[in-house]
Short mmCIF file of C-alpha atoms in Angstrom, two decimals:
data_model
loop_
_atom_site.label_atom_id
_atom_site.label_comp_id
_atom_site.label_asym_id
_atom_site.label_seq_id
_atom_site.Cartn_x
_atom_site.Cartn_y
_atom_site.Cartn_z
CA MET A 1 -16.61 -13.87 -11.23
CA THR A 2 -15.33 -17.40 -11.38
CA GLN A 3 -12.01 -18.13 -12.94
CA ASN A 4 -11.80 -20.12 -16.11
CA THR A 5 -8.05 -21.17 -16.14
CA SER A 6 -8.22 -22.49 -19.80
CA GLN A 7 -8.20 -19.30 -21.32
CA SER A 8 -4.82 -19.08 -22.58
CA SER A 9 -5.74 -16.57 -25.14
CA SER A 10 -6.59 -14.30 -22.20
CA ILE A 11 -4.90 -10.72 -21.19
CA VAL A 12 -4.37 -10.80 -17.42
CA ILE A 13 -3.73 -7.71 -15.57
CA ILE A 14 -2.51 -7.36 -12.07
CA GLY A 15 -4.00 -4.31 -10.20
CA SER A 16 -7.06 -2.50 -9.93
CA GLY A 17 -5.72 0.96 -9.55
CA LEU A 18 -6.27 3.80 -12.07
CA ALA A 19 -3.60 2.17 -14.42
CA GLY A 20 -5.36 -1.41 -14.60
CA TYR A 21 -8.92 0.04 -15.00
CA THR A 22 -8.16 2.73 -17.55
CA LEU A 23 -6.02 0.08 -19.58
CA ILE A 24 -9.35 -2.33 -19.52
CA ARG A 25 -11.40 0.78 -20.48
CA GLU A 26 -8.86 1.66 -23.37
CA ILE A 27 -9.13 -2.15 -24.40
CA ARG A 28 -13.07 -2.44 -24.47
CA LYS A 29 -13.10 0.86 -26.94
CA LEU A 30 -11.14 -1.52 -29.33
CA ASP A 31 -12.34 -4.88 -28.54
CA LYS A 32 -15.64 -5.64 -26.76
CA THR A 33 -14.98 -9.44 -26.29
CA ALA A 34 -11.37 -10.05 -25.73
CA PRO A 35 -10.96 -12.15 -22.60
CA ILE A 36 -9.62 -10.05 -19.84
CA THR A 37 -8.85 -11.24 -15.99
CA LEU A 38 -7.95 -8.53 -13.60
CA ILE A 39 -6.30 -9.92 -10.42
CA THR A 40 -6.05 -7.41 -7.42
CA ARG A 41 -5.35 -7.88 -3.67
CA GLU A 42 -7.72 -5.06 -2.99
CA PRO A 43 -11.78 -5.44 -3.17
CA GLY A 44 -11.85 -4.49 -6.75
CA TYR A 45 -13.95 -1.41 -6.53
CA PHE A 46 -13.02 1.76 -8.32
CA TYR A 47 -12.43 4.92 -6.95
CA SER A 48 -10.29 7.93 -7.61
CA LYS A 49 -6.86 7.81 -5.49
CA PRO A 50 -5.94 11.40 -6.17
CA MET A 51 -9.01 12.13 -4.18
CA LEU A 52 -7.45 10.70 -0.86
CA SER A 53 -5.62 13.65 -0.22
CA THR A 54 -8.60 16.22 -0.74
CA ALA A 55 -11.47 14.24 0.57
CA PHE A 56 -11.12 15.32 4.46
CA ALA A 57 -12.28 18.94 4.07
CA SER A 58 -15.27 17.93 2.05
CA ASN A 59 -15.92 15.39 4.91
CA LYS A 60 -15.92 12.21 2.72
CA GLU A 61 -15.94 9.06 4.43
CA ALA A 62 -13.84 6.14 2.66
CA THR A 63 -17.13 4.39 1.43
CA GLN A 64 -18.32 7.89 -0.19
CA LEU A 65 -15.11 7.52 -2.53
CA VAL A 66 -16.05 4.42 -4.12
CA SER A 67 -17.65 5.18 -7.40
CA THR A 68 -18.15 1.62 -8.61
CA PRO A 69 -18.34 -1.50 -6.81
CA VAL A 70 -16.49 -4.58 -8.07
CA GLU A 71 -19.77 -6.30 -9.25
CA GLY A 72 -20.47 -3.10 -11.35
CA MET A 73 -16.78 -3.03 -12.56
CA ALA A 74 -17.10 -6.60 -13.94
CA THR A 75 -20.32 -6.01 -15.49
CA GLN A 76 -19.39 -2.63 -16.97
CA LEU A 77 -16.19 -3.90 -18.47
CA GLU A 78 -17.09 -7.35 -19.10
CA VAL A 79 -13.90 -8.63 -17.23
CA ASN A 80 -13.36 -11.54 -14.82
CA ILE A 81 -12.20 -9.89 -11.40
CA LEU A 82 -10.42 -11.80 -8.93
CA ALA A 83 -10.46 -9.77 -6.04
CA GLU A 84 -8.60 -10.16 -2.70
CA THR A 85 -6.09 -12.32 -4.39
CA ASP A 86 -2.41 -12.05 -4.22
CA VAL A 87 -0.01 -13.04 -7.01
CA THR A 88 2.80 -14.97 -5.39
CA ALA A 89 4.88 -15.86 -8.62
CA ILE A 90 5.15 -15.38 -12.39
CA ASP A 91 6.56 -18.61 -14.39
CA VAL A 92 7.84 -16.80 -17.42
CA ALA A 93 8.66 -20.04 -19.35
CA THR A 94 5.11 -21.55 -19.03
CA GLN A 95 3.27 -18.06 -18.78
CA THR A 96 1.52 -19.19 -15.56
CA LEU A 97 0.83 -17.06 -12.51
CA GLN A 98 0.74 -18.62 -9.01
CA THR A 99 -1.98 -16.83 -6.94
CA SER A 100 -3.67 -17.39 -3.47
CA LYS A 101 -6.50 -18.99 -5.44
CA GLY A 102 -4.59 -21.21 -7.62
CA ALA A 103 -2.71 -21.16 -10.92
CA LEU A 104 -3.66 -19.00 -13.99
CA SER A 105 -2.17 -19.06 -17.49
CA TYR A 106 -1.95 -15.80 -19.62
CA ALA A 107 -1.20 -14.96 -23.13
CA LYS A 108 -0.23 -11.34 -22.18
CA LEU A 109 0.44 -10.28 -18.70
CA VAL A 110 0.33 -6.74 -17.74
CA MET A 111 1.74 -5.55 -14.28
CA ALA A 112 -0.15 -2.74 -13.00
CA LEU A 113 1.27 -3.01 -9.34
CA GLY A 114 1.30 0.41 -8.03
CA ALA A 115 3.82 2.01 -5.70
CA ASP A 116 3.97 1.89 -1.76
CA GLN A 117 4.70 4.75 0.41
CA ILE A 118 8.28 4.99 1.67
CA GLN A 119 8.68 4.07 5.17
CA LEU A 120 11.46 5.93 7.09
CA PRO A 121 13.47 3.98 9.74
CA LEU A 122 12.14 5.87 12.83
CA GLU A 123 13.36 5.21 16.38
CA GLY A 124 10.90 5.69 19.43
CA SER A 125 8.00 3.86 21.27
CA ALA A 126 5.64 5.37 18.84
CA ALA A 127 7.36 4.84 15.65
CA ASN A 128 4.91 1.99 14.62
CA GLU A 129 2.03 4.38 15.16
CA VAL A 130 3.08 6.32 11.98
CA LEU A 131 0.28 6.24 9.21
CA THR A 132 0.58 6.47 5.67
CA VAL A 133 -2.50 6.78 3.22
CA ASN A 134 -1.88 4.80 -0.17
CA ASP A 135 -5.17 3.40 -0.62
CA LEU A 136 -9.09 3.49 0.47
CA GLU A 137 -8.37 1.16 3.37
CA ASP A 138 -5.51 3.37 4.80
CA TYR A 139 -7.74 6.41 4.47
CA ALA A 140 -10.35 4.83 6.65
CA LYS A 141 -7.80 4.04 9.14
CA PHE A 142 -6.45 7.68 9.23
CA ARG A 143 -9.93 9.12 9.20
CA SER A 144 -10.61 7.13 12.18
CA ALA A 145 -7.24 8.13 13.93
CA ILE A 146 -7.80 11.75 13.76
CA ALA A 147 -11.61 11.65 14.59
CA ASN A 148 -11.87 13.88 17.58
CA LYS A 149 -8.17 14.92 17.57
CA LYS A 150 -6.42 18.33 16.79
CA LYS A 151 -2.96 17.98 15.90
CA VAL A 152 -1.38 16.28 12.97
CA ALA A 153 2.31 16.07 11.97
CA ILE A 154 3.11 15.37 8.35
CA LEU A 155 6.57 13.99 7.19
CA GLY A 156 7.03 15.24 3.83
CA ALA A 157 6.67 18.47 2.09
CA GLY A 158 6.18 17.00 -1.37
CA LEU A 159 3.15 16.91 -3.39
CA ILE A 160 1.06 14.47 -1.26
CA GLY A 161 2.27 16.14 1.95
CA CYS A 162 1.42 19.63 0.79
CA GLU A 163 -1.90 18.43 -0.47
CA PHE A 164 -2.93 16.70 2.84
CA ALA A 165 -1.40 19.74 5.08
CA ASN A 166 -4.10 22.07 3.02
CA ASP A 167 -6.98 19.82 3.21
CA LEU A 168 -6.28 18.84 6.96
CA VAL A 169 -5.95 22.88 7.76
CA LEU A 170 -9.48 23.31 5.95
CA GLY A 171 -10.88 20.50 7.98
CA GLY A 172 -9.81 22.56 11.34
CA TYR A 173 -6.68 20.71 12.47
CA GLU A 174 -3.36 22.36 13.36
CA VAL A 175 -0.81 20.90 11.02
CA ASP A 176 3.14 20.71 11.28
CA VAL A 177 5.06 19.64 8.27
CA ILE A 178 8.56 18.48 8.37
CA ASP A 179 10.93 18.11 5.53
CA LEU A 180 14.77 17.68 5.22
CA ALA A 181 14.79 20.14 2.14
CA SER A 182 14.81 23.65 2.56
CA GLN A 183 11.28 24.39 0.71
CA ALA A 184 8.02 22.69 0.03
CA LEU A 185 7.79 20.75 -3.27
CA GLY A 186 11.66 20.43 -3.56
CA ARG A 187 11.52 18.44 -6.73
CA LEU A 188 8.91 20.54 -8.42
CA LEU A 189 9.14 24.42 -7.69
CA PRO A 190 11.85 27.06 -7.88
CA GLU A 191 12.49 28.77 -4.49
CA ALA A 192 10.41 31.86 -5.05
CA ALA A 193 7.29 29.93 -6.07
CA ALA A 194 7.78 27.45 -3.12
CA LYS A 195 7.89 30.49 -0.78
CA GLU A 196 4.74 31.84 -2.10
CA LEU A 197 2.87 28.48 -1.65
CA GLN A 198 4.42 28.05 1.96
CA ASN A 199 3.17 31.61 2.79
CA LYS A 200 -0.21 30.75 1.74
CA LEU A 201 -0.30 27.55 3.57
CA SER A 202 1.10 29.24 6.90
CA THR A 203 -1.61 31.77 6.49
CA ALA A 204 -4.23 28.97 6.60
CA GLY A 205 -2.60 27.45 9.60
CA VAL A 206 0.43 25.13 8.41
CA ARG A 207 3.63 25.27 10.49
CA TRP A 208 6.79 24.40 8.51
CA HIS A 209 10.02 22.60 9.86
CA PHE A 210 12.60 22.75 6.98
CA SER A 211 15.97 21.55 6.67
CA THR A 212 15.48 18.75 9.31
CA THR A 213 13.95 15.39 10.02
CA ALA A 214 12.24 13.17 12.62
CA GLN A 215 14.77 11.43 14.73
CA ALA A 216 12.32 9.83 17.01
CA ILE A 217 8.78 9.36 17.60
CA ASN A 218 7.67 8.66 21.40
CA ARG A 219 4.62 8.22 23.09
CA ASN A 220 4.05 10.67 25.87
CA GLY A 221 0.61 9.84 27.71
CA ASN A 222 -1.90 10.87 25.26
CA ASP A 223 0.45 13.06 23.02
CA ILE A 224 2.90 11.70 20.25
CA GLU A 225 6.32 13.78 20.58
CA ILE A 226 8.50 14.11 17.41
CA SER A 227 12.30 14.84 18.30
CA LEU A 228 13.82 16.64 15.34
CA ALA A 229 17.50 16.35 14.12
CA ASN A 230 17.72 20.17 14.92
CA GLY A 231 16.95 19.73 18.53
CA ASN A 232 13.25 20.97 18.37
CA SER A 233 10.15 18.87 19.17
CA ILE A 234 6.64 18.83 18.09
CA SER A 235 3.62 17.66 20.27
CA CYS A 236 0.90 16.08 18.31
CA ASP A 237 -1.94 13.51 18.05
CA VAL A 238 -1.57 11.61 14.68
CA VAL A 239 1.65 11.36 12.49
CA LEU A 240 1.31 10.98 8.64
CA SER A 241 4.14 9.95 6.63
CA ALA A 242 4.17 11.38 3.00
CA VAL A 243 7.98 11.25 2.01
CA GLY A 244 7.53 9.69 -1.33
CA LEU A 245 6.74 6.55 -3.29
CA LYS A 246 8.67 3.41 -3.90
CA PRO A 247 7.50 1.42 -7.18
CA ARG A 248 6.22 -2.36 -6.38
CA ILE A 249 9.26 -4.21 -8.14
CA ASP A 250 9.67 -7.55 -6.14
CA LEU A 251 7.21 -9.73 -8.16
CA ALA A 252 9.09 -8.73 -11.27
CA LYS A 253 12.39 -9.13 -9.92
CA ALA A 254 11.54 -12.52 -8.42
CA ALA A 255 10.40 -13.56 -12.28
CA GLY A 256 13.84 -12.22 -13.42
CA ILE A 257 12.32 -9.30 -15.24
CA LYS A 258 14.86 -6.32 -15.27
CA THR A 259 14.17 -3.44 -12.92
CA GLY A 260 15.73 -0.35 -11.64
CA LEU A 261 13.87 2.28 -9.97
CA GLY A 262 10.87 0.78 -11.41
CA ILE A 263 9.89 -2.34 -13.71
CA GLN A 264 11.65 -1.51 -16.88
CA VAL A 265 9.97 -1.48 -20.15
CA ASN A 266 10.47 -0.32 -23.64
CA ARG A 267 8.50 2.25 -25.63
CA GLU A 268 6.12 -0.51 -26.34
CA LEU A 269 5.78 -0.91 -22.49
CA GLU A 270 6.88 -4.60 -22.95
CA THR A 271 9.34 -5.73 -20.03
CA SER A 272 12.54 -7.82 -20.76
CA GLN A 273 10.32 -10.92 -20.76
CA GLN A 274 8.12 -11.43 -23.81
CA ASN A 275 4.34 -11.06 -23.35
CA ILE A 276 4.78 -8.98 -20.02
CA TYR A 277 4.20 -5.53 -20.00
CA SER A 278 3.97 -2.90 -17.09
CA LEU A 279 2.41 0.83 -16.77
CA GLY A 280 1.41 3.04 -14.19
CA ASP A 281 3.35 3.84 -10.94
CA CYS A 282 5.57 0.62 -10.86
CA ALA A 283 6.58 1.27 -14.53
CA GLU A 284 10.15 2.87 -15.66
CA VAL A 285 10.14 3.94 -19.26
CA GLU A 286 13.52 5.26 -20.39
CA GLY A 287 14.56 6.03 -17.00
CA LEU A 288 11.22 7.90 -16.08
CA VAL A 289 9.21 7.05 -13.39
CA LEU A 290 6.03 9.41 -13.63
CA PRO A 291 3.39 8.68 -10.61
CA TYR A 292 0.96 11.05 -12.02
CA VAL A 293 -2.61 10.60 -13.83
CA MET A 294 -1.56 11.96 -17.21
CA PRO A 295 1.36 9.53 -17.84
CA ILE A 296 -1.09 6.78 -17.02
CA MET A 297 -3.74 7.71 -19.56
CA GLN A 298 -1.08 8.25 -22.09
CA SER A 299 0.35 4.52 -21.39
CA ALA A 300 -2.97 2.97 -21.35
CA ARG A 301 -3.78 4.62 -24.70
CA ALA A 302 -0.61 3.10 -26.13
CA LEU A 303 -0.62 -0.40 -24.48
CA ALA A 304 -4.35 -1.44 -25.30
CA PRO A 305 -3.55 -1.61 -29.20
CA THR A 306 -0.31 -3.39 -28.54
CA LEU A 307 -2.16 -6.12 -26.50
CA LEU A 308 -4.50 -6.49 -29.30
CA GLY A 309 -1.93 -7.12 -31.78
CA GLN A 310 -1.58 -3.61 -32.98
CA VAL A 311 1.88 -2.73 -31.76
CA THR A 312 2.15 1.17 -30.86
CA ALA A 313 5.04 3.01 -29.05
CA LEU A 314 4.27 5.22 -26.16
CA SER A 315 5.03 9.11 -26.53
CA TYR A 316 4.63 11.47 -23.65
CA PRO A 317 3.75 14.97 -24.33
CA ALA A 318 4.34 17.62 -21.81
CA MET A 319 2.22 16.87 -18.88
CA PRO A 320 1.72 19.41 -16.24
CA VAL A 321 0.67 18.21 -12.73
CA MET A 322 -1.81 19.93 -10.80
CA VAL A 323 -1.25 20.40 -7.23
CA LYS A 324 -4.32 20.34 -5.20
CA THR A 325 -3.61 23.19 -2.66
CA PRO A 326 -6.79 25.33 -2.81
CA ALA A 327 -4.80 27.87 -0.78
CA LEU A 328 -2.70 28.52 -3.80
CA PRO A 329 -3.86 26.30 -6.95
CA THR A 330 -0.86 25.24 -8.56
CA ILE A 331 0.11 23.69 -11.73
CA VAL A 332 3.69 22.46 -12.51
CA SER A 333 5.40 21.20 -15.41
CA PRO A 334 9.27 20.53 -14.31
CA PRO A 335 12.11 20.52 -16.74
CA ALA A 336 13.29 17.27 -17.48
CA LYS A 337 16.04 15.83 -15.50
CA GLY A 338 19.54 17.55 -16.19
CA THR A 339 18.17 20.26 -18.21
CA GLN A 340 20.43 23.21 -18.70
CA GLY A 341 18.56 26.58 -18.02
CA GLN A 342 17.28 28.96 -15.26
CA TRP A 343 14.21 29.75 -13.57
CA LYS A 344 12.49 33.14 -14.05
CA THR A 345 9.85 33.86 -11.74
CA THR A 346 7.32 36.97 -12.06
CA ALA A 347 4.57 38.01 -9.46
CA THR A 348 1.34 38.58 -11.04
CA GLU A 349 -2.03 39.95 -9.70
CA GLY A 350 -3.01 37.07 -7.58
CA GLY A 351 -0.44 34.84 -8.64
CA VAL A 352 3.07 33.59 -9.72
CA GLU A 353 4.33 32.79 -13.05
CA ALA A 354 7.80 30.72 -13.10
CA ARG A 355 9.25 29.93 -16.42
CA PHE A 356 12.20 27.58 -16.71
CA GLU A 357 13.99 28.65 -19.72
CA GLY A 358 16.93 27.25 -21.86
CA ASP A 359 20.09 29.30 -22.75
CA ASP A 360 18.50 30.12 -25.97
CA GLY A 361 15.31 31.48 -24.22
CA LYS A 362 13.10 28.44 -24.99
CA LEU A 363 10.56 27.45 -22.45
CA LEU A 364 11.23 24.16 -20.97
CA GLY A 365 9.17 24.11 -17.94
CA PHE A 366 6.82 26.14 -15.80
CA ALA A 367 5.23 26.58 -12.42
CA LEU A 368 1.97 28.62 -12.52
CA MET A 369 0.13 29.41 -9.09
CA GLY A 370 -3.04 31.54 -8.45
CA THR A 371 -4.40 33.42 -11.30
CA ALA A 372 -1.40 32.52 -13.33
CA THR A 373 -2.89 29.11 -13.77
CA SER A 374 -4.99 30.40 -16.43
CA GLN A 375 -2.08 30.07 -18.85
CA ARG A 376 -1.77 26.44 -18.54
CA ALA A 377 -3.04 25.69 -21.99
CA SER A 378 -0.98 28.28 -23.94
CA LEU A 379 2.36 27.58 -22.14
CA THR A 380 2.01 23.81 -22.34
CA LYS A 381 1.87 24.25 -26.17
CA GLU A 382 5.31 25.84 -26.04
CA LEU A 383 6.82 22.88 -24.13
CA PRO A 384 8.87 19.95 -25.90
CA PRO A 385 7.57 16.52 -25.33
CA LEU A 386 8.79 14.24 -22.45
CA LEU A 387 9.23 11.37 -24.91
CA GLN A 388 8.74 11.89 -28.46
#
């Protein structure tokens, strides 16, 4: 895996997450020999990131989540991998990257940088002990921190927070979840559906603290005390923050590439700078930043031919999101931001069906729980595409 910097015709991809590796697989379906270099600050192995929030109950160590080591990925995909390498700057004029292992030129550059967990500005003597899980190394640290412990507090009742809460109670932990919103999955679920999920997780052992936030986190002997804004306090062994993701845009910004919430790209996934593209959790397509698996797959399928000279526009069909909460399996396809309409929620035997309908009665979003998840395929067909 040595670097040949004379490959000016090469495609260079920064990032070895699902976006980077899926893109390489899509390119290889179309072209077996196009020179590709992958640069990653991680070790370069392949693992399923969505499994991080469900691996504890199945007693999976971090090493067991690696499906293919870096050497296997390099051989399998015929790609040159620069692992544990930082990209420090992009020179758009000369199409050159500065890395911790020297300069590298590119013909086409793809930023698949991912996103960081948002860090809350917390006070207190144990604020620096708050953990996040955003990659395999984080997961290994978290597993080590909770070994032989009993109580975990989670900041955030969104997708990741709820998945971890369910996973940890299944693993025998006492779990407290704190969120400023008045319900779980505030951005995805209508209130009635959220209550159903909250009740099932409460029965499983989760304690909820809504409409409040952590103000200070202090060490008190062997315990950690969380002081909440509502005046209450929680005692726990470990604090996990899962309040959301922030796209990694600093590298792009420093290179003069247009950014908003994410790295802004057009429908061909090209940035404001020629021959530089972006996809995955760091990319913003027509105002949409979608940190889920399905949008990554769609983006990789569109970008692969574009990089090989066959320009292809990205389109997003309706892409339901699976919430991995075994206490109440949930699939949600939220309506597009600003859509006019209302939720209609019906309890079914062993589940909940919530439909978001426009004023004309058309289906624009849904949330399916429990047995109602069997309707996923039929309802998805009724939904309008996210990007046509």
